[in-house]
Amino acid sequence: MSRTSAWATAFTILGLLTAPAAFSQEAPTQQAKPHKADAQNTASSRIVVVEWRIKKGREQDFLDYWSTKATVADRTGLVGEFLSRVEDRNQFPWMVWDLDSNWTTFLNVGFWRTGSDFHEQIGRFIDNAKPPLDFEAQKRRRVLIAPERWRVGETPFPVSDAAGVK
């Protein structure tokens, strides 16, 4: 199966339903019925959220680092990863997440087949004693979360890496 097909299938079900059958079929068409998960599937998949606190004016240094140096060598267990900048609260006043204006906040959300997959590819190399990188205003924060419920929409997720990302 091509990498594009695997991503389309995985993202169609939000990367949260990773039964082996999900990887052996093309993304469902709009008329297809959603795949129902069982308790075993919901218990194994994980989402990692990392809050990056980047010094003002150093955003491009961080983006270059994330895109070219903070890579995932073996993506077997990675469903998808999204590095996102927080939108402007003036434009979207309904946002209520308290963020410090002394730095630019980026959130990295990674969908993993299992917590073990994340640990093998990334987690075992994390050293919380290391100081922040030069472009970080403060140390990043991260959390591993286990999906309890979800909704699947009809709009597909991206099926390839963003330009410039390794």
mmCIF file with all atom_site columns, C-alpha atoms in Angstrom:
data_model
loop_
_atom_site.group_PDB
_atom_site.id
_atom_site.type_symbol
_atom_site.label_atom_id
_atom_site.label_alt_id
_atom_site.label_comp_id
_atom_site.label_asym_id
_atom_site.label_entity_id
_atom_site.label_seq_id
_atom_site.pdbx_PDB_ins_code
_atom_site.Cartn_x
_atom_site.Cartn_y
_atom_site.Cartn_z
_atom_site.occupancy
_atom_site.B_iso_or_equiv
_atom_site.pdbx_formal_charge
_atom_site.auth_seq_id
_atom_site.auth_comp_id
_atom_site.auth_asym_id
_atom_site.auth_atom_id
_atom_site.pdbx_PDB_model_num
ATOM 1   C CA . MET A 1 1   ? 0.000   0.000  0.000  1.00 0.00 ? 1   MET A CA 1
ATOM 2   C CA . SER A 1 2   ? 1.353   3.435  -0.800 1.00 0.00 ? 2   SER A CA 1
ATOM 3   C CA . ARG A 1 3   ? 2.212   5.880  1.963  1.00 0.00 ? 3   ARG A CA 1
ATOM 4   C CA . THR A 1 4   ? -0.452  8.257  0.647  1.00 0.00 ? 4   THR A CA 1
ATOM 5   C CA . SER A 1 5   ? -3.167  5.597  0.911  1.00 0.00 ? 5   SER A CA 1
ATOM 6   C CA . ALA A 1 6   ? -2.122  4.643  4.423  1.00 0.00 ? 6   ALA A CA 1
ATOM 7   C CA . TRP A 1 7   ? -2.204  8.296  5.524  1.00 0.00 ? 7   TRP A CA 1
ATOM 8   C CA . ALA A 1 8   ? -5.577  8.901  3.915  1.00 0.00 ? 8   ALA A CA 1
ATOM 9   C CA . THR A 1 9   ? -7.024  5.882  5.667  1.00 0.00 ? 9   THR A CA 1
ATOM 10  C CA . ALA A 1 10  ? -5.455  6.738  8.988  1.00 0.00 ? 10  ALA A CA 1
ATOM 11  C CA . PHE A 1 11  ? -6.515  10.375 8.908  1.00 0.00 ? 11  PHE A CA 1
ATOM 12  C CA . THR A 1 12  ? -10.012 9.524  7.804  1.00 0.00 ? 12  THR A CA 1
ATOM 13  C CA . ILE A 1 13  ? -10.501 7.826  11.124 1.00 0.00 ? 13  ILE A CA 1
ATOM 14  C CA . LEU A 1 14  ? -8.499  10.469 13.010 1.00 0.00 ? 14  LEU A CA 1
ATOM 15  C CA . GLY A 1 15  ? -5.688  8.089  13.632 1.00 0.00 ? 15  GLY A CA 1
ATOM 16  C CA . LEU A 1 16  ? -7.618  6.853  16.611 1.00 0.00 ? 16  LEU A CA 1
ATOM 17  C CA . LEU A 1 17  ? -8.913  3.605  15.175 1.00 0.00 ? 17  LEU A CA 1
ATOM 18  C CA . THR A 1 18  ? -5.870  1.660  14.170 1.00 0.00 ? 18  THR A CA 1
ATOM 19  C CA . ALA A 1 19  ? -7.147  -1.863 13.722 1.00 0.00 ? 19  ALA A CA 1
ATOM 20  C CA . PRO A 1 20  ? -5.094  -3.740 11.119 1.00 0.00 ? 20  PRO A CA 1
ATOM 21  C CA . ALA A 1 21  ? -8.059  -3.653 8.724  1.00 0.00 ? 21  ALA A CA 1
ATOM 22  C CA . ALA A 1 22  ? -7.864  0.133  8.668  1.00 0.00 ? 22  ALA A CA 1
ATOM 23  C CA . PHE A 1 23  ? -4.503  -0.061 6.922  1.00 0.00 ? 23  PHE A CA 1
ATOM 24  C CA . SER A 1 24  ? -5.619  -2.582 4.308  1.00 0.00 ? 24  SER A CA 1
ATOM 25  C CA . GLN A 1 25  ? -8.252  -0.497 2.564  1.00 0.00 ? 25  GLN A CA 1
ATOM 26  C CA . GLU A 1 26  ? -8.505  2.814  0.777  1.00 0.00 ? 26  GLU A CA 1
ATOM 27  C CA . ALA A 1 27  ? -10.047 5.828  2.494  1.00 0.00 ? 27  ALA A CA 1
ATOM 28  C CA . PRO A 1 28  ? -13.825 5.413  2.691  1.00 0.00 ? 28  PRO A CA 1
ATOM 29  C CA . THR A 1 29  ? -15.915 7.350  0.230  1.00 0.00 ? 29  THR A CA 1
ATOM 30  C CA . GLN A 1 30  ? -18.413 9.897  1.460  1.00 0.00 ? 30  GLN A CA 1
ATOM 31  C CA . GLN A 1 31  ? -21.196 7.303  1.283  1.00 0.00 ? 31  GLN A CA 1
ATOM 32  C CA . ALA A 1 32  ? -19.288 4.729  3.356  1.00 0.00 ? 32  ALA A CA 1
ATOM 33  C CA . LYS A 1 33  ? -20.448 4.028  6.875  1.00 0.00 ? 33  LYS A CA 1
ATOM 34  C CA . PRO A 1 34  ? -17.997 5.091  9.607  1.00 0.00 ? 34  PRO A CA 1
ATOM 35  C CA . HIS A 1 35  ? -15.874 2.374  11.157 1.00 0.00 ? 35  HIS A CA 1
ATOM 36  C CA . LYS A 1 36  ? -16.950 1.588  14.717 1.00 0.00 ? 36  LYS A CA 1
ATOM 37  C CA . ALA A 1 37  ? -14.200 1.179  17.284 1.00 0.00 ? 37  ALA A CA 1
ATOM 38  C CA . ASP A 1 38  ? -14.074 -1.348 20.036 1.00 0.00 ? 38  ASP A CA 1
ATOM 39  C CA . ALA A 1 39  ? -12.572 -0.820 23.485 1.00 0.00 ? 39  ALA A CA 1
ATOM 40  C CA . GLN A 1 40  ? -9.297  -2.469 22.494 1.00 0.00 ? 40  GLN A CA 1
ATOM 41  C CA . ASN A 1 41  ? -8.692  0.090  19.719 1.00 0.00 ? 41  ASN A CA 1
ATOM 42  C CA . THR A 1 42  ? -9.494  3.080  21.881 1.00 0.00 ? 42  THR A CA 1
ATOM 43  C CA . ALA A 1 43  ? -7.120  1.920  24.606 1.00 0.00 ? 43  ALA A CA 1
ATOM 44  C CA . SER A 1 44  ? -4.041  1.601  22.400 1.00 0.00 ? 44  SER A CA 1
ATOM 45  C CA . SER A 1 45  ? -3.870  4.755  20.264 1.00 0.00 ? 45  SER A CA 1
ATOM 46  C CA . ARG A 1 46  ? -2.371  7.883  21.797 1.00 0.00 ? 46  ARG A CA 1
ATOM 47  C CA . ILE A 1 47  ? -2.040  11.582 21.094 1.00 0.00 ? 47  ILE A CA 1
ATOM 48  C CA . VAL A 1 48  ? 1.006   13.570 22.175 1.00 0.00 ? 48  VAL A CA 1
ATOM 49  C CA . VAL A 1 49  ? 0.641   17.332 22.621 1.00 0.00 ? 49  VAL A CA 1
ATOM 50  C CA . VAL A 1 50  ? 3.768   19.469 22.979 1.00 0.00 ? 50  VAL A CA 1
ATOM 51  C CA . GLU A 1 51  ? 3.558   23.166 23.840 1.00 0.00 ? 51  GLU A CA 1
ATOM 52  C CA . TRP A 1 52  ? 6.561   25.005 22.432 1.00 0.00 ? 52  TRP A CA 1
ATOM 53  C CA . ARG A 1 53  ? 7.294   28.474 23.892 1.00 0.00 ? 53  ARG A CA 1
ATOM 54  C CA . ILE A 1 54  ? 9.403   30.299 21.327 1.00 0.00 ? 54  ILE A CA 1
ATOM 55  C CA . LYS A 1 55  ? 11.240  33.601 21.799 1.00 0.00 ? 55  LYS A CA 1
ATOM 56  C CA . LYS A 1 56  ? 9.717   36.469 19.837 1.00 0.00 ? 56  LYS A CA 1
ATOM 57  C CA . GLY A 1 57  ? 11.676  36.948 16.617 1.00 0.00 ? 57  GLY A CA 1
ATOM 58  C CA . ARG A 1 58  ? 13.041  33.365 16.676 1.00 0.00 ? 58  ARG A CA 1
ATOM 59  C CA . GLU A 1 59  ? 9.982   31.678 15.174 1.00 0.00 ? 59  GLU A CA 1
ATOM 60  C CA . GLN A 1 60  ? 11.668  30.898 11.846 1.00 0.00 ? 60  GLN A CA 1
ATOM 61  C CA . ASP A 1 61  ? 14.658  29.332 13.619 1.00 0.00 ? 61  ASP A CA 1
ATOM 62  C CA . PHE A 1 62  ? 12.241  27.070 15.467 1.00 0.00 ? 62  PHE A CA 1
ATOM 63  C CA . LEU A 1 63  ? 10.245  26.190 12.339 1.00 0.00 ? 63  LEU A CA 1
ATOM 64  C CA . ASP A 1 64  ? 13.466  25.315 10.506 1.00 0.00 ? 64  ASP A CA 1
ATOM 65  C CA . TYR A 1 65  ? 14.589  23.163 13.451 1.00 0.00 ? 65  TYR A CA 1
ATOM 66  C CA . TRP A 1 66  ? 11.271  21.339 13.681 1.00 0.00 ? 66  TRP A CA 1
ATOM 67  C CA . SER A 1 67  ? 11.048  20.800 9.914  1.00 0.00 ? 67  SER A CA 1
ATOM 68  C CA . THR A 1 68  ? 14.588  19.569 9.299  1.00 0.00 ? 68  THR A CA 1
ATOM 69  C CA . LYS A 1 69  ? 16.183  18.430 12.577 1.00 0.00 ? 69  LYS A CA 1
ATOM 70  C CA . ALA A 1 70  ? 13.384  17.219 14.878 1.00 0.00 ? 70  ALA A CA 1
ATOM 71  C CA . THR A 1 71  ? 12.467  14.440 12.491 1.00 0.00 ? 71  THR A CA 1
ATOM 72  C CA . VAL A 1 72  ? 10.898  11.020 13.034 1.00 0.00 ? 72  VAL A CA 1
ATOM 73  C CA . ALA A 1 73  ? 13.270  8.469  11.498 1.00 0.00 ? 73  ALA A CA 1
ATOM 74  C CA . ASP A 1 74  ? 10.834  5.552  11.552 1.00 0.00 ? 74  ASP A CA 1
ATOM 75  C CA . ARG A 1 75  ? 7.242   6.644  10.964 1.00 0.00 ? 75  ARG A CA 1
ATOM 76  C CA . THR A 1 76  ? 5.757   3.165  11.228 1.00 0.00 ? 76  THR A CA 1
ATOM 77  C CA . GLY A 1 77  ? 3.695   3.995  14.340 1.00 0.00 ? 77  GLY A CA 1
ATOM 78  C CA . LEU A 1 78  ? 3.172   7.673  13.520 1.00 0.00 ? 78  LEU A CA 1
ATOM 79  C CA . VAL A 1 79  ? -0.295  8.355  12.153 1.00 0.00 ? 79  VAL A CA 1
ATOM 80  C CA . GLY A 1 80  ? 0.309   12.083 11.697 1.00 0.00 ? 80  GLY A CA 1
ATOM 81  C CA . GLU A 1 81  ? 1.795   15.128 13.325 1.00 0.00 ? 81  GLU A CA 1
ATOM 82  C CA . PHE A 1 82  ? 0.662   18.738 13.130 1.00 0.00 ? 82  PHE A CA 1
ATOM 83  C CA . LEU A 1 83  ? 2.780   21.690 14.264 1.00 0.00 ? 83  LEU A CA 1
ATOM 84  C CA . SER A 1 84  ? 0.457   24.662 14.654 1.00 0.00 ? 84  SER A CA 1
ATOM 85  C CA . ARG A 1 85  ? 0.761   28.318 15.528 1.00 0.00 ? 85  ARG A CA 1
ATOM 86  C CA . VAL A 1 86  ? -1.907  29.745 17.827 1.00 0.00 ? 86  VAL A CA 1
ATOM 87  C CA . GLU A 1 87  ? -4.255  32.149 16.043 1.00 0.00 ? 87  GLU A CA 1
ATOM 88  C CA . ASP A 1 88  ? -4.778  35.768 17.124 1.00 0.00 ? 88  ASP A CA 1
ATOM 89  C CA . ARG A 1 89  ? -7.225  36.138 20.007 1.00 0.00 ? 89  ARG A CA 1
ATOM 90  C CA . ASN A 1 90  ? -8.301  39.551 18.630 1.00 0.00 ? 90  ASN A CA 1
ATOM 91  C CA . GLN A 1 91  ? -9.506  37.814 15.480 1.00 0.00 ? 91  GLN A CA 1
ATOM 92  C CA . PHE A 1 92  ? -11.046 34.910 17.396 1.00 0.00 ? 92  PHE A CA 1
ATOM 93  C CA . PRO A 1 93  ? -12.264 36.345 20.732 1.00 0.00 ? 93  PRO A CA 1
ATOM 94  C CA . TRP A 1 94  ? -13.930 33.074 21.717 1.00 0.00 ? 94  TRP A CA 1
ATOM 95  C CA . MET A 1 95  ? -10.481 31.591 22.461 1.00 0.00 ? 95  MET A CA 1
ATOM 96  C CA . VAL A 1 96  ? -10.050 31.303 26.223 1.00 0.00 ? 96  VAL A CA 1
ATOM 97  C CA . TRP A 1 97  ? -6.808  29.343 26.563 1.00 0.00 ? 97  TRP A CA 1
ATOM 98  C CA . ASP A 1 98  ? -4.471  31.520 28.637 1.00 0.00 ? 98  ASP A CA 1
ATOM 99  C CA . LEU A 1 99  ? -1.180  32.036 26.787 1.00 0.00 ? 99  LEU A CA 1
ATOM 100 C CA . ASP A 1 100 ? 1.789   34.177 27.764 1.00 0.00 ? 100 ASP A CA 1
ATOM 101 C CA . SER A 1 101 ? 2.336   37.075 25.356 1.00 0.00 ? 101 SER A CA 1
ATOM 102 C CA . ASN A 1 102 ? 6.081   37.101 26.113 1.00 0.00 ? 102 ASN A CA 1
ATOM 103 C CA . TRP A 1 103 ? 6.617   34.293 23.606 1.00 0.00 ? 103 TRP A CA 1
ATOM 104 C CA . THR A 1 104 ? 5.028   32.727 20.546 1.00 0.00 ? 104 THR A CA 1
ATOM 105 C CA . THR A 1 105 ? 3.223   29.496 21.321 1.00 0.00 ? 105 THR A CA 1
ATOM 106 C CA . PHE A 1 106 ? 3.235   26.549 18.938 1.00 0.00 ? 106 PHE A CA 1
ATOM 107 C CA . LEU A 1 107 ? 1.385   23.313 19.629 1.00 0.00 ? 107 LEU A CA 1
ATOM 108 C CA . ASN A 1 108 ? 2.585   20.059 18.147 1.00 0.00 ? 108 ASN A CA 1
ATOM 109 C CA . VAL A 1 109 ? -0.117  17.387 18.078 1.00 0.00 ? 109 VAL A CA 1
ATOM 110 C CA . GLY A 1 110 ? 1.050   13.896 17.169 1.00 0.00 ? 110 GLY A CA 1
ATOM 111 C CA . PHE A 1 111 ? -1.286  10.953 16.574 1.00 0.00 ? 111 PHE A CA 1
ATOM 112 C CA . TRP A 1 112 ? 0.379   7.602  17.335 1.00 0.00 ? 112 TRP A CA 1
ATOM 113 C CA . ARG A 1 113 ? -0.806  4.043  16.845 1.00 0.00 ? 113 ARG A CA 1
ATOM 114 C CA . THR A 1 114 ? 0.188   3.241  20.453 1.00 0.00 ? 114 THR A CA 1
ATOM 115 C CA . GLY A 1 115 ? 1.967   4.873  23.355 1.00 0.00 ? 115 GLY A CA 1
ATOM 116 C CA . SER A 1 116 ? 4.732   2.305  22.880 1.00 0.00 ? 116 SER A CA 1
ATOM 117 C CA . ASP A 1 117 ? 5.256   3.468  19.293 1.00 0.00 ? 117 ASP A CA 1
ATOM 118 C CA . PHE A 1 118 ? 5.781   7.026  20.522 1.00 0.00 ? 118 PHE A CA 1
ATOM 119 C CA . HIS A 1 119 ? 8.096   5.864  23.282 1.00 0.00 ? 119 HIS A CA 1
ATOM 120 C CA . GLU A 1 120 ? 10.236  3.785  20.900 1.00 0.00 ? 120 GLU A CA 1
ATOM 121 C CA . GLN A 1 121 ? 10.572  6.538  18.286 1.00 0.00 ? 121 GLN A CA 1
ATOM 122 C CA . ILE A 1 122 ? 10.683  9.677  20.448 1.00 0.00 ? 122 ILE A CA 1
ATOM 123 C CA . GLY A 1 123 ? 9.974   9.259  24.153 1.00 0.00 ? 123 GLY A CA 1
ATOM 124 C CA . ARG A 1 124 ? 13.006  7.203  25.096 1.00 0.00 ? 124 ARG A CA 1
ATOM 125 C CA . PHE A 1 125 ? 15.266  10.003 23.829 1.00 0.00 ? 125 PHE A CA 1
ATOM 126 C CA . ILE A 1 126 ? 13.594  12.792 25.816 1.00 0.00 ? 126 ILE A CA 1
ATOM 127 C CA . ASP A 1 127 ? 15.835  14.170 28.561 1.00 0.00 ? 127 ASP A CA 1
ATOM 128 C CA . ASN A 1 128 ? 13.846  16.530 30.772 1.00 0.00 ? 128 ASN A CA 1
ATOM 129 C CA . ALA A 1 129 ? 17.079  17.658 32.454 1.00 0.00 ? 129 ALA A CA 1
ATOM 130 C CA . LYS A 1 130 ? 18.381  19.275 29.240 1.00 0.00 ? 130 LYS A CA 1
ATOM 131 C CA . PRO A 1 131 ? 18.114  23.074 29.116 1.00 0.00 ? 131 PRO A CA 1
ATOM 132 C CA . PRO A 1 132 ? 15.808  24.743 26.574 1.00 0.00 ? 132 PRO A CA 1
ATOM 133 C CA . LEU A 1 133 ? 17.132  25.193 23.055 1.00 0.00 ? 133 LEU A CA 1
ATOM 134 C CA . ASP A 1 134 ? 18.421  28.655 22.109 1.00 0.00 ? 134 ASP A CA 1
ATOM 135 C CA . PHE A 1 135 ? 15.150  29.715 20.460 1.00 0.00 ? 135 PHE A CA 1
ATOM 136 C CA . GLU A 1 136 ? 12.967  28.521 23.371 1.00 0.00 ? 136 GLU A CA 1
ATOM 137 C CA . ALA A 1 137 ? 11.739  31.144 25.839 1.00 0.00 ? 137 ALA A CA 1
ATOM 138 C CA . GLN A 1 138 ? 10.973  28.383 28.345 1.00 0.00 ? 138 GLN A CA 1
ATOM 139 C CA . LYS A 1 139 ? 11.138  24.603 28.376 1.00 0.00 ? 139 LYS A CA 1
ATOM 140 C CA . ARG A 1 140 ? 8.477   22.918 26.307 1.00 0.00 ? 140 ARG A CA 1
ATOM 141 C CA . ARG A 1 141 ? 5.645   21.056 27.988 1.00 0.00 ? 141 ARG A CA 1
ATOM 142 C CA . ARG A 1 142 ? 4.213   17.774 26.768 1.00 0.00 ? 142 ARG A CA 1
ATOM 143 C CA . VAL A 1 143 ? 1.379   15.440 27.624 1.00 0.00 ? 143 VAL A CA 1
ATOM 144 C CA . LEU A 1 144 ? 0.357   11.991 26.385 1.00 0.00 ? 144 LEU A CA 1
ATOM 145 C CA . ILE A 1 145 ? -3.411  11.634 26.110 1.00 0.00 ? 145 ILE A CA 1
ATOM 146 C CA . ALA A 1 146 ? -5.669  8.634  25.509 1.00 0.00 ? 146 ALA A CA 1
ATOM 147 C CA . PRO A 1 147 ? -8.735  9.192  23.314 1.00 0.00 ? 147 PRO A CA 1
ATOM 148 C CA . GLU A 1 148 ? -12.031 8.470  25.037 1.00 0.00 ? 148 GLU A CA 1
ATOM 149 C CA . ARG A 1 149 ? -14.521 9.669  22.387 1.00 0.00 ? 149 ARG A CA 1
ATOM 150 C CA . TRP A 1 150 ? -14.261 11.236 18.914 1.00 0.00 ? 150 TRP A CA 1
ATOM 151 C CA . ARG A 1 151 ? -16.117 12.377 15.856 1.00 0.00 ? 151 ARG A CA 1
ATOM 152 C CA . VAL A 1 152 ? -15.104 11.826 12.269 1.00 0.00 ? 152 VAL A CA 1
ATOM 153 C CA . GLY A 1 153 ? -15.944 14.438 9.673  1.00 0.00 ? 153 GLY A CA 1
ATOM 154 C CA . GLU A 1 154 ? -16.263 14.137 5.928  1.00 0.00 ? 154 GLU A CA 1
ATOM 155 C CA . THR A 1 155 ? -13.334 16.407 5.067  1.00 0.00 ? 155 THR A CA 1
ATOM 156 C CA . PRO A 1 156 ? -10.055 14.511 4.681  1.00 0.00 ? 156 PRO A CA 1
ATOM 157 C CA . PHE A 1 157 ? -6.831  15.303 6.490  1.00 0.00 ? 157 PHE A CA 1
ATOM 158 C CA . PRO A 1 158 ? -3.695  16.126 4.474  1.00 0.00 ? 158 PRO A CA 1
ATOM 159 C CA . VAL A 1 159 ? -2.118  13.030 2.951  1.00 0.00 ? 159 VAL A CA 1
ATOM 160 C CA . SER A 1 160 ? 1.477   14.253 2.546  1.00 0.00 ? 160 SER A CA 1
ATOM 161 C CA . ASP A 1 161 ? 4.097   16.219 4.448  1.00 0.00 ? 161 ASP A CA 1
ATOM 162 C CA . ALA A 1 162 ? 4.071   20.018 4.357  1.00 0.00 ? 162 ALA A CA 1
ATOM 163 C CA . ALA A 1 163 ? 6.631   21.582 2.019  1.00 0.00 ? 163 ALA A CA 1
ATOM 164 C CA . GLY A 1 164 ? 10.112  21.572 3.541  1.00 0.00 ? 164 GLY A CA 1
ATOM 165 C CA . VAL A 1 165 ? 9.364   19.013 6.277  1.00 0.00 ? 165 VAL A CA 1
ATOM 166 C CA . LYS A 1 166 ? 11.647  15.966 6.483  1.00 0.00 ? 166 LYS A CA 1
#
